[in-house]
Coordinates of C-alpha atoms in Angstrom, one line a residue:
X191 CA 70.8 -31.3 -3.1
X192 CA 70.8 -28.5 -5.3
X193 CA 67.8 -27.5 -7.0
X194 CA 68.2 -28.8 -11.0
X195 CA 66.5 -27.0 -13.3
X196 CA 68.7 -27.2 -15.7
X197 CA 66.1 -29.6 -17.8
X198 CA 63.7 -27.4 -16.5
X199 CA 59.3 -28.3 -18.1
X200 CA 58.2 -25.0 -16.0
X201 CA 55.3 -26.4 -14.6
X202 CA 55.4 -24.7 -11.6
X203 CA 55.1 -21.4 -14.6
X204 CA 52.4 -23.7 -15.3
X205 CA 50.2 -22.8 -12.8
X206 CA 51.2 -19.1 -11.1
X207 CA 48.2 -17.8 -12.6
X208 CA 45.7 -19.5 -9.7
X209 CA 48.0 -18.2 -7.9
X210 CA 49.0 -14.3 -9.1
X211 CA 45.5 -13.8 -10.9
X212 CA 47.5 -10.4 -12.6
X213 CA 50.1 -13.5 -14.5
X214 CA 47.6 -15.6 -16.3
X215 CA 48.0 -15.7 -19.6
X216 CA 44.4 -17.1 -19.7
X217 CA 45.5 -20.9 -19.4
X218 CA 46.9 -20.5 -15.6
X219 CA 50.5 -20.2 -16.9
X220 CA 52.5 -17.3 -16.4
X221 CA 52.0 -14.6 -19.0
X222 CA 56.1 -14.0 -19.1
X223 CA 56.5 -18.5 -20.2
X224 CA 58.1 -18.2 -24.2
X225 CA 57.2 -21.5 -25.8
X226 CA 60.6 -23.7 -24.8
X227 CA 60.3 -23.0 -21.2
X228 CA 61.7 -19.7 -20.4
X229 CA 61.9 -16.5 -18.1
X230 CA 61.4 -13.8 -20.3
X231 CA 62.4 -12.0 -17.5
X232 CA 64.5 -13.8 -15.4
X233 CA 66.5 -11.1 -14.3
X234 CA 63.9 -10.4 -12.9
X235 CA 61.3 -12.3 -11.7
X236 CA 59.0 -11.6 -9.3
X237 CA 59.7 -12.6 -6.4
X238 CA 57.3 -14.6 -5.6
X239 CA 59.5 -17.3 -8.7
X240 CA 62.7 -16.5 -6.7
X241 CA 63.4 -19.4 -4.4
X242 CA 66.5 -18.7 -3.0
X243 CA 65.2 -15.4 -2.5
X244 CA 62.5 -16.5 -0.8
X245 CA 64.8 -19.3 1.0
X246 CA 66.6 -16.2 2.9
X247 CA 63.9 -13.5 3.8
X248 CA 61.6 -16.7 4.9
X249 CA 63.1 -19.7 5.4
X250 CA 66.3 -19.3 6.3
X251 CA 65.7 -19.7 10.5
X252 CA 63.1 -23.2 9.4
X253 CA 65.6 -25.6 7.4
X254 CA 68.7 -26.5 5.2
X255 CA 69.4 -25.2 2.5
X256 CA 69.1 -29.1 1.5
X257 CA 66.4 -29.3 3.0
X258 CA 64.5 -26.2 1.4
X259 CA 66.1 -27.8 -1.9
X260 CA 64.6 -31.4 -1.2
X261 CA 61.2 -30.0 -0.3
X262 CA 61.3 -27.6 -3.5
X263 CA 62.4 -30.4 -5.6
X264 CA 59.2 -32.8 -4.6
X265 CA 57.7 -30.2 -5.0
X266 CA 58.6 -29.8 -8.5
X267 CA 57.5 -33.8 -9.1
X268 CA 54.0 -33.4 -7.8
X269 CA 53.3 -30.5 -9.8
X270 CA 54.8 -32.8 -12.7
X271 CA 52.5 -35.5 -11.6
X272 CA 50.0 -33.7 -11.4
X273 CA 50.3 -31.9 -15.4
X274 CA 51.1 -35.4 -16.2
X275 CA 48.1 -36.7 -15.0
X276 CA 45.6 -33.9 -16.2
X277 CA 47.6 -34.8 -20.1
X278 CA 47.0 -38.4 -19.8
X279 CA 42.6 -37.8 -18.1
X280 CA 42.9 -35.0 -21.2
X281 CA 44.4 -37.8 -23.5
X282 CA 41.4 -40.4 -23.1
X283 CA 38.6 -37.6 -23.3
X284 CA 39.9 -36.7 -27.0
X285 CA 38.9 -40.9 -27.7

C-alpha cells in the first residue's frame, strides 16, 4: 500500500503547529497550507513533512516500506476521524 495523497485534505498540515510552533499560523495549521489544501513550499518542505526522507533516515531498518506506508495511512485516517469529530462537535455547539 503506497501513501496516496492525491485526494489529500491536509489533516497532518492542520495540526503541525502543535508539533512545530514556528509553523503555526494561529490555528495549529501550517503557515504554508493554502486554501486548496496544498503546500506552497512542497519542493522545499520541512523534513518532518517528507515521509520518504523520514523513512530512509530513521525507519528503513525497522519497517518495510509497505509497513511504513500503512502506518502513515492509518495515522492519516486517525487525523481525519479527529477532524470530523471536531467539526461535528462545533456544529452541535452552534445549534
